[in-house]
Coordinates of C-alpha atoms and ligand atoms in Angstrom, one line a residue:
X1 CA 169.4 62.8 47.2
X2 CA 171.9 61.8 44.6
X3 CA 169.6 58.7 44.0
X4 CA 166.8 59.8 42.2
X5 CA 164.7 57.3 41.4
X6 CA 164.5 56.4 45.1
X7 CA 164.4 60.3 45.9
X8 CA 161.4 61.1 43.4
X9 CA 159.6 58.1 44.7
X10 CA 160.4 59.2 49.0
X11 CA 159.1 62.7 47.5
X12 CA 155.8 61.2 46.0
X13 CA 154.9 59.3 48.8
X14 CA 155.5 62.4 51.1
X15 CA 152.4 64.2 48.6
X16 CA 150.5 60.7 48.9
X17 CA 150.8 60.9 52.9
X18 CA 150.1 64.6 52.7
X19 CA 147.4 64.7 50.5
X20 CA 144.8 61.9 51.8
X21 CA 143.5 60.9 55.3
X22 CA 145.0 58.1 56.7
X23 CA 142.3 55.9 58.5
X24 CA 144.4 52.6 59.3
X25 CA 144.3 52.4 62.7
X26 CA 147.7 50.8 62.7
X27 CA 149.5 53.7 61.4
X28 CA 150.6 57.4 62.2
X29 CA 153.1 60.2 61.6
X30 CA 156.1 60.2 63.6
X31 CA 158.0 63.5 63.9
X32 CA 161.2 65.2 62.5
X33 CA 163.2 64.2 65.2
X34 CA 162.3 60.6 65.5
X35 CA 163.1 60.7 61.7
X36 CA 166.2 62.7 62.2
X37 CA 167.1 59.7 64.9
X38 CA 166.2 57.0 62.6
X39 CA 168.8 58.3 59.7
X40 CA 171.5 58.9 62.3
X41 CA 174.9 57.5 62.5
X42 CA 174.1 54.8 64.5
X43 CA 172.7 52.7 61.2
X44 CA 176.3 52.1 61.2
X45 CA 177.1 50.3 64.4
X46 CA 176.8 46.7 65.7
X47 CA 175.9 45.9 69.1
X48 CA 175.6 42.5 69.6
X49 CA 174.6 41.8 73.2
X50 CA 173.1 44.3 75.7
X51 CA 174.4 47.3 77.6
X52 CA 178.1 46.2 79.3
X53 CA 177.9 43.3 78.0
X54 CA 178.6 43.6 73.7
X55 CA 180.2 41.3 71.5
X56 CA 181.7 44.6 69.2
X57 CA 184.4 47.1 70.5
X58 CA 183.0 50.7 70.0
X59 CA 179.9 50.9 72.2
X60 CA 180.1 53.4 74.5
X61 CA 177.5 55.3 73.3
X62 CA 175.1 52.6 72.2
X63 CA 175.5 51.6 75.9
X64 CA 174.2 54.6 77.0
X65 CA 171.0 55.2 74.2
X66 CA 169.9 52.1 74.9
X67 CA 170.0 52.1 78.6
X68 CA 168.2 55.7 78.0
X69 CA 165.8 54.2 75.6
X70 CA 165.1 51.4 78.8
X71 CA 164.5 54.2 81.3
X72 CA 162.6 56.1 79.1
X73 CA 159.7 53.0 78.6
X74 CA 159.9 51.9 82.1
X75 CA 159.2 55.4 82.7
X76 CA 156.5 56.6 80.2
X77 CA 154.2 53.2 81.5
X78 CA 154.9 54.0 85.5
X79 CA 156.7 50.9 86.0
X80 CA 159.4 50.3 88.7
X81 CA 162.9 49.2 87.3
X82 CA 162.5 46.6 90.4
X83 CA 159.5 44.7 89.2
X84 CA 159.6 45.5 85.8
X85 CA 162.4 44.6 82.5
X86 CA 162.1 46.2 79.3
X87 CA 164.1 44.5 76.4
X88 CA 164.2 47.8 73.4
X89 CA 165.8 45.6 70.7
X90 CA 162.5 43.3 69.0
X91 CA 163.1 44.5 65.4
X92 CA 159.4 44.1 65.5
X93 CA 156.3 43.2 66.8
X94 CA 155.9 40.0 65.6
X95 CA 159.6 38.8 66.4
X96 CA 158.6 40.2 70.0
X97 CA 155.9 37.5 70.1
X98 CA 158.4 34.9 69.3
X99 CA 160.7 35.5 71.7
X100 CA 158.0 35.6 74.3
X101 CA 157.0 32.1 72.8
X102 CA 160.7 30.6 73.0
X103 CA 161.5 32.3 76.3
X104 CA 158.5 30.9 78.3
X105 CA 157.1 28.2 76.2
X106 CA 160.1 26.2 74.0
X107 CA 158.6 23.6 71.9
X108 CA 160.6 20.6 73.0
X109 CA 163.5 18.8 70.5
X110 CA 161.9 15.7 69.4
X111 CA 162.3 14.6 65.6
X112 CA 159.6 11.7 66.1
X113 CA 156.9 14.5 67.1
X114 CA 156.1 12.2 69.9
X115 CA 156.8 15.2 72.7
X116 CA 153.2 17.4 72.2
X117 CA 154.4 20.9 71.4
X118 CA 153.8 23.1 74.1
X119 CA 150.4 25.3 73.8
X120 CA 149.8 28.9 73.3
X121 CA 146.3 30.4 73.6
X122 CA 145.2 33.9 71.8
X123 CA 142.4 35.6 69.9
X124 CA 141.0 34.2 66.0
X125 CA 142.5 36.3 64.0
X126 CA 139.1 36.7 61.8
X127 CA 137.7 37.6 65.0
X128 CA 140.2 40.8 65.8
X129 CA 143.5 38.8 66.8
X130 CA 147.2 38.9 65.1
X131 CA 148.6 36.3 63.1
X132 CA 151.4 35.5 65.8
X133 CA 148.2 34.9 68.4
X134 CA 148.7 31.5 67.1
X135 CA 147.7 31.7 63.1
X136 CA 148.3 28.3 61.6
X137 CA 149.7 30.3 58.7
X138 CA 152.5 31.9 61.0
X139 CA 155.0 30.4 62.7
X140 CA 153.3 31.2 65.8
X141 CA 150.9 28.7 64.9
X142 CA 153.4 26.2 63.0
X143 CA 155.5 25.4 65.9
X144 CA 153.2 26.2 68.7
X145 CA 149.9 23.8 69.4
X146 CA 147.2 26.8 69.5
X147 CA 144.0 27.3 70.2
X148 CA 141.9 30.4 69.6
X149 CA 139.1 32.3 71.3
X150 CA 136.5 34.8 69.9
X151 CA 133.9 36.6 70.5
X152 CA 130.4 36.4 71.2
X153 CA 128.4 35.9 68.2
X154 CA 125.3 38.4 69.5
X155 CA 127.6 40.3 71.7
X156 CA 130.2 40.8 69.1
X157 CA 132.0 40.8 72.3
X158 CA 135.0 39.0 74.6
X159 CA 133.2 36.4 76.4
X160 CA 135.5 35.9 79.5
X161 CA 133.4 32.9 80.6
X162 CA 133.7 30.8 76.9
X163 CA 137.4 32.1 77.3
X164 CA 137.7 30.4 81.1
X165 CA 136.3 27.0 79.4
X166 CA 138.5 27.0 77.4
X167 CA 141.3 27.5 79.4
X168 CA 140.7 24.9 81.7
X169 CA 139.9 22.6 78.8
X170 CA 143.4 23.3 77.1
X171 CA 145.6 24.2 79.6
X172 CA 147.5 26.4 77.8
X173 CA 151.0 27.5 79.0
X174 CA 150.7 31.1 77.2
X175 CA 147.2 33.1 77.2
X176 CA 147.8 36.1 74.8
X177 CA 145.4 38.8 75.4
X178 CA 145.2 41.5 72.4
X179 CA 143.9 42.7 69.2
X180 CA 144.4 44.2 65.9
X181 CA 140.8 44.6 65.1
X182 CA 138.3 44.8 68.3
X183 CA 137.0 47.9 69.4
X184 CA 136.6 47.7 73.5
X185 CA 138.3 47.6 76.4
X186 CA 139.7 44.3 77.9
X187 CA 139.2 43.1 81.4
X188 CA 142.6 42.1 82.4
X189 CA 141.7 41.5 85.7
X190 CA 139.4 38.8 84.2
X191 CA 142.1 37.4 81.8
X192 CA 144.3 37.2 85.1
X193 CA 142.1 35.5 86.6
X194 CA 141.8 33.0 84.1
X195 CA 145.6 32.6 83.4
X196 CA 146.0 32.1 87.4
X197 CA 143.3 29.3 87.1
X198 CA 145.7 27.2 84.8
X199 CA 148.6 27.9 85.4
X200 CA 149.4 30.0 82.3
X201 CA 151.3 32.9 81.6
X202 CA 149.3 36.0 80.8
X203 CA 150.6 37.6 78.2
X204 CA 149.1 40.9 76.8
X205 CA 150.1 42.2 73.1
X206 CA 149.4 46.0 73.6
X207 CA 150.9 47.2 70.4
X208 CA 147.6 48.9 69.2
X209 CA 146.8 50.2 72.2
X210 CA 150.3 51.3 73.5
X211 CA 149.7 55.4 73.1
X212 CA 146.5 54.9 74.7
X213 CA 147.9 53.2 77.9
X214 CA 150.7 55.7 77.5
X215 CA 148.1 58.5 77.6
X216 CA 145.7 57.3 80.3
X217 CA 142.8 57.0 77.8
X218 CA 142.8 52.9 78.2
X219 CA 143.4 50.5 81.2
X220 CA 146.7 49.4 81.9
X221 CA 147.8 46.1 81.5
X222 CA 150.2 46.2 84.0
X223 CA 149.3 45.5 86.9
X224 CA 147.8 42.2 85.8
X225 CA 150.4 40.5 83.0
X226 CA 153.2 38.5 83.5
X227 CA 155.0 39.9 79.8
X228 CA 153.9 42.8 77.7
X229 CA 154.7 43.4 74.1
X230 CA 154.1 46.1 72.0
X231 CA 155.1 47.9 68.5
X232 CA 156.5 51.1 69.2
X233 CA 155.0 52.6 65.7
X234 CA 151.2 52.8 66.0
X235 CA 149.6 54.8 68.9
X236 CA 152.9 55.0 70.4
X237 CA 153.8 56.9 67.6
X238 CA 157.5 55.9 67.1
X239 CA 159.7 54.2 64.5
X240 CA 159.0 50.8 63.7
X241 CA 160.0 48.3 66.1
X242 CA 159.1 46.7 69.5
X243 CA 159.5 46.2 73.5
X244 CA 158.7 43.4 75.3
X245 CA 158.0 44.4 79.4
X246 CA 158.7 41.5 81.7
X247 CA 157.5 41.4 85.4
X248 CA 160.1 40.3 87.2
X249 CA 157.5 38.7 90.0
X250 CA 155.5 37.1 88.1
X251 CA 154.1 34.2 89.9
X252 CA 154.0 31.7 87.6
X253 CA 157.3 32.5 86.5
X254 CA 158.9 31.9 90.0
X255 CA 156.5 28.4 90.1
X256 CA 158.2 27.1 86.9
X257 CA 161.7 28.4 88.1
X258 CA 162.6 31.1 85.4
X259 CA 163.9 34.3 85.5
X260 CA 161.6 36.4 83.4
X261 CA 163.8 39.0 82.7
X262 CA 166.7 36.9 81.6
X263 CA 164.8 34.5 79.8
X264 CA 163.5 36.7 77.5
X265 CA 166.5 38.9 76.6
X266 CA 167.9 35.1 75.9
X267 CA 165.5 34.5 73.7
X268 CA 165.3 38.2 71.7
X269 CA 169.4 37.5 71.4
X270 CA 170.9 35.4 70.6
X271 CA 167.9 33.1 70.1
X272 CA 166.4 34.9 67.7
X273 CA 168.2 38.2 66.5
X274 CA 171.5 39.6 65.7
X275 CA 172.3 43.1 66.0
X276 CA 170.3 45.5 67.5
X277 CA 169.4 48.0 65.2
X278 CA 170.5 50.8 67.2
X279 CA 169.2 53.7 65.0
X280 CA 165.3 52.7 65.7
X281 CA 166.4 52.4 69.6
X282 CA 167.4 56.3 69.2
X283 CA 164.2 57.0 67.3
X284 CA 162.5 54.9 69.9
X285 CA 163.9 57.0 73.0
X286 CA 163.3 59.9 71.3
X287 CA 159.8 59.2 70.7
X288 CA 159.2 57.9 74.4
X289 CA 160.3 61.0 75.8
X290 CA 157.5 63.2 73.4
X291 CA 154.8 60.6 74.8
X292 CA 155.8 61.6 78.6
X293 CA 155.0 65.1 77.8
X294 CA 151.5 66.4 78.8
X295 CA 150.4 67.3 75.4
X296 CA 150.6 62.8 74.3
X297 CA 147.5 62.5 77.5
X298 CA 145.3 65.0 75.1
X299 CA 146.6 63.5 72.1
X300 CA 145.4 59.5 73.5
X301 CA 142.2 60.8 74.8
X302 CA 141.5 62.9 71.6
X303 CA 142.1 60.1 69.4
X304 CA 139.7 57.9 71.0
X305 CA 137.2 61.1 70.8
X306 CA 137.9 61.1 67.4
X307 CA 137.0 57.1 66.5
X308 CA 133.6 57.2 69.1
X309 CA 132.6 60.2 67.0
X310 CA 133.4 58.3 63.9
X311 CA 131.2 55.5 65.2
X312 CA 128.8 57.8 66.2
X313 CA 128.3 59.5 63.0
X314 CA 128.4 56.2 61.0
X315 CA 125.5 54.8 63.1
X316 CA 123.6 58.2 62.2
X317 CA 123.9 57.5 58.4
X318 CA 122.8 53.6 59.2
X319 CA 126.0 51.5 59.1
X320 CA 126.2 48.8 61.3
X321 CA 129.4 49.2 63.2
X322 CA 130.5 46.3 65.5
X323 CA 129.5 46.0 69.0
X324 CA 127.5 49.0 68.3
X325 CA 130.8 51.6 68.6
X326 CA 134.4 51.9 70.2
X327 CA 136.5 52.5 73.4
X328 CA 139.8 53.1 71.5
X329 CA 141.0 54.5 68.2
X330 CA 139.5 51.7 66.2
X331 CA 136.1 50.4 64.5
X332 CA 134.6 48.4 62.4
X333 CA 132.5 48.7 60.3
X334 CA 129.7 46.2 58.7
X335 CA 129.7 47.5 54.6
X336 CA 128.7 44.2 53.2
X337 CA 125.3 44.6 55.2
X338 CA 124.7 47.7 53.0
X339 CA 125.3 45.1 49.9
X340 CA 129.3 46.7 49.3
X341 CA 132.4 44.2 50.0
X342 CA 134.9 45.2 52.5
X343 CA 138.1 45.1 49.8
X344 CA 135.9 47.1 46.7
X345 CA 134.5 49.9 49.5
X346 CA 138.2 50.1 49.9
X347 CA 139.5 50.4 46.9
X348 CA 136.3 52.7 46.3
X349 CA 137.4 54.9 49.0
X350 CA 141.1 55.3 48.2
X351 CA 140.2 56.5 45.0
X352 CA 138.6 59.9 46.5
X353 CA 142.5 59.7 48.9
X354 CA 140.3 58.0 51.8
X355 CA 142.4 55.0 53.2
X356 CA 141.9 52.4 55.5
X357 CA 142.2 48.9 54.9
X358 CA 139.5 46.0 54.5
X359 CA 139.0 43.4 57.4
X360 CA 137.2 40.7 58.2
X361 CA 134.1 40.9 61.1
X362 CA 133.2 38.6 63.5
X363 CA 131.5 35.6 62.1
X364 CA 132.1 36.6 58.5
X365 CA 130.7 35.0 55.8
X366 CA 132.9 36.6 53.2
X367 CA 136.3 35.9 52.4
X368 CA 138.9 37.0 53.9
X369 CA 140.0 39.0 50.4
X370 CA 136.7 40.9 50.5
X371 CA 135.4 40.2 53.7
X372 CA 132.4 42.4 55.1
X373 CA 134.1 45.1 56.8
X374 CA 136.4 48.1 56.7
X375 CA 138.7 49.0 59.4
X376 CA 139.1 52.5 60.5
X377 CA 141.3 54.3 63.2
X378 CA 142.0 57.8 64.4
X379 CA 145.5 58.3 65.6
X380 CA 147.6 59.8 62.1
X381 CA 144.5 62.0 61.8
X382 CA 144.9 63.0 65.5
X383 CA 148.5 63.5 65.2
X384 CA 147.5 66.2 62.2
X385 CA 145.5 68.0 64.9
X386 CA 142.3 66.8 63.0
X387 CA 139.0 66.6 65.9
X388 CA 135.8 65.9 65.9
X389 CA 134.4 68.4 63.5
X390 CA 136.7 66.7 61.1
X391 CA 136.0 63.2 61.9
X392 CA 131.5 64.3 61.1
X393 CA 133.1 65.8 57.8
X394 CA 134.6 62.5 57.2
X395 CA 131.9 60.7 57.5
X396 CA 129.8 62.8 55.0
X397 CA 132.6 62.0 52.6
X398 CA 132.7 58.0 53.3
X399 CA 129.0 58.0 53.1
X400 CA 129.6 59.8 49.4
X401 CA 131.5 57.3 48.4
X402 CA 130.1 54.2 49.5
X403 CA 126.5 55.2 48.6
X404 CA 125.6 58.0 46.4
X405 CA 129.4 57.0 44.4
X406 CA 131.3 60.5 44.1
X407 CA 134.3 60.9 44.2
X408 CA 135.1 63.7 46.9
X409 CA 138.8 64.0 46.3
X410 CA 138.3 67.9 45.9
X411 CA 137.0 68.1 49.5
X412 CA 139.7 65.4 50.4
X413 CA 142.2 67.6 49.2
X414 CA 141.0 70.9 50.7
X415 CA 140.4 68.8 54.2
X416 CA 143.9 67.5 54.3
X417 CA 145.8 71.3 53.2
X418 CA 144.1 72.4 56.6
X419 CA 146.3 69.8 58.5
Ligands
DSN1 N1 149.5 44.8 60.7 C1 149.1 45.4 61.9 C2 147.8 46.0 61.9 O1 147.5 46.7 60.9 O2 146.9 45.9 62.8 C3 149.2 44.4 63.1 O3 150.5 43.9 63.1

């Protein structure tokens, strides 16, 4: 690269990636050819609009990747082009919320603020939400009247019934179902029920869950939701970016008159973005065609073998981890019981090229900027081809560093040359 400041600093974070284990659940490694798509050519193009119907001379071929990259997801989740839309252009998961938002739920004009802004329902973030489940910090929560569920203080777990209270009490139009940071499975069936109650759409974020519902290794939300979003880049394992999946019979969508579908390709463009970015769409089909293959069904399930063993091993060595383990690739774990803040075991654990990020659990007491927990996930250290053997090493290594104090880079190191 003829740039080499920005060359050096792509080649040191290749050694950083390399060289420690990445435990943010959020994360993973995509491969050479979803790179390879990603700096293609078609960086270069503009295609307002969607298939057949552009705003820019030149797409013939952009036509036809993203029509691919829309058979490809439709495909890869078992869903009929019939019942089912997929829109491939979100830049990103939180824009993909948005959308959903504006397409099904447009706060009304009205500069006196007399007209009640319409109302969205989701998870606390502080209790394993997103910040575009209704944050009052995002815009999600700005423009949107939401209110927020959590979970059960002893259970540490979704309490469908508080959640059906509060539905009926709110009457929301939206009910996001979803997480970033909670470690079981959800009962769609049970949200469905709850959405059909009032009225409201059901809307289920899968983004962290995506490669898992991909692979068979978590329930499907399909059969219950109305819209589904998801990143494309964690457990997917695919460039950055975003789908949102639109049942075209959704009930409550044929009640208040709207075509799903067209309602939310409206809202993703032009109500919201400009140019698809066509290069991620080509990363993004080529990414969705490696999780069809048979090998991505032993990747999902070995990735959530990978975090239960984490949990497992954790609970050995007496951390508390939340709700008492894991049905996916992600867990939590309790350090400010053993007297440690989430952000300093962090920060602790990076320096020995351990990294995952600090988070806040259920009911916390702490701050949010170093709240009692740590966050950990399997799926980048799946994709190395690390197992459980690996994950009990790990955990010897975490408990190093967060109680006896080493510093276990050396085995760090020598663990991540194997992979
Ligand atoms: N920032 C992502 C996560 O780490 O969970 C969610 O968008």
């Amino acid at each position: 690269m003829r740039d080499s400041i920005v060359g050096k600093l792509i080649q040191a974070e290749t050694k950083r990636q390399k060289e420690t284990l990445d435990l943010i659940p959020s994360e993973n490694i995509v491969s050479k050819e979803v790179l390879q798509a990603l700096g293609s050519v078609f960086t270069n193009k503009y295609a307002e609009g969607y298939p057949a119907a552009r705003y820019y001379g030149g797409n013939e071929y952009a036509d036809k990747l993203e029509s691919l990259c829309q058979e490809r997801a439709l495909k890869l989740f078992r869903l009929s082009p019939k019942k089912w839309s997929v829109n491939v252009q979100p830049y990103s998961g939180s824009p993909a919320n948005l959308a959903v938002y504006l397409a099904l739920a447009c706060p009304p004009k009205s500069e006196d603020g007399k007209v009640p802004t319409p109302k969205i329902m989701g998870m606390q973030l502080d209790m394993g939400g997103h910040l575009t489940h209704g944050h009052s910090v995002s815009a999600t929560g700005k423009f949107w009247t939401a209110v927020r569920y959590g979970v059960g203080k002893e259970t540490e777990l979704l309490d469908y019934n508080a959640i059906r209270r509060m539905a009926k009490k709110e009457k929301p139009k939206i009910i996001i179902a979803g997480f970033t940071a909670y470690p079981r499975l959800i009962d769609f069936k049970k949200f469905r029920s709850i959405a059909d109650e009032v009225d409201a759409y059901l809307l289920v974020d899968m983004s962290h869950f995506a490669g898992l519902v991909a692979g068979s290794a978590y329930p499907s939300p399909f059969p219950y939701a109305d819209i589904v979003t998801t990143t494309t880049h964690k457990s997917l394992r695919g460039p950055r970016g975003a789908m949102i999946f639109a049942n075209r019979e959704s009930k409550i969508a044929a009640k208040n008159k709207i075509d799903i579908a067209k309602a939310i390709d409206r809202a993703v463009f032009p109500g919201l973005q400009g140019g698809p970015h066509l290069n991620q769409i080509a990363a993004l089909a080529v990414s969705l065609k490696e999780a069809t293959e048979p090998s991505f069904k032993k990747y999902a399930h070995q990735i959530v073998k990978n975090a239960r063993t984490l949990a497992v091993e954790l609970k050995k060595l007496g951390w508390r981890v939340i709700s008492g383990g894991t049905d996916t690739h992600l867990l939590l774990v309790d350090v400010a019981e053993r007297g440690i803040g989430g952000k300093d075991a962090s920060i602790l654990l990076e320096k020995s090229g351990i990294i995952s990020n600090y988070n806040t659990i259920p009911y916390d007491h702490r701050p949010p900027m170093n709240p009692s927990g740590i966050r950990l996930g399997t799926p980048a250290l799946t994709t190395r081809g690390m197992k459980e053997n690996e994950m009990k090493k790990i955990v010897t290594l975490i408990n190093a560093v967060l109680v006896e104090k080493k510093n276990v880079s050396k085995e760090v190191h020598a663990l991540c040359a194997k992979f």
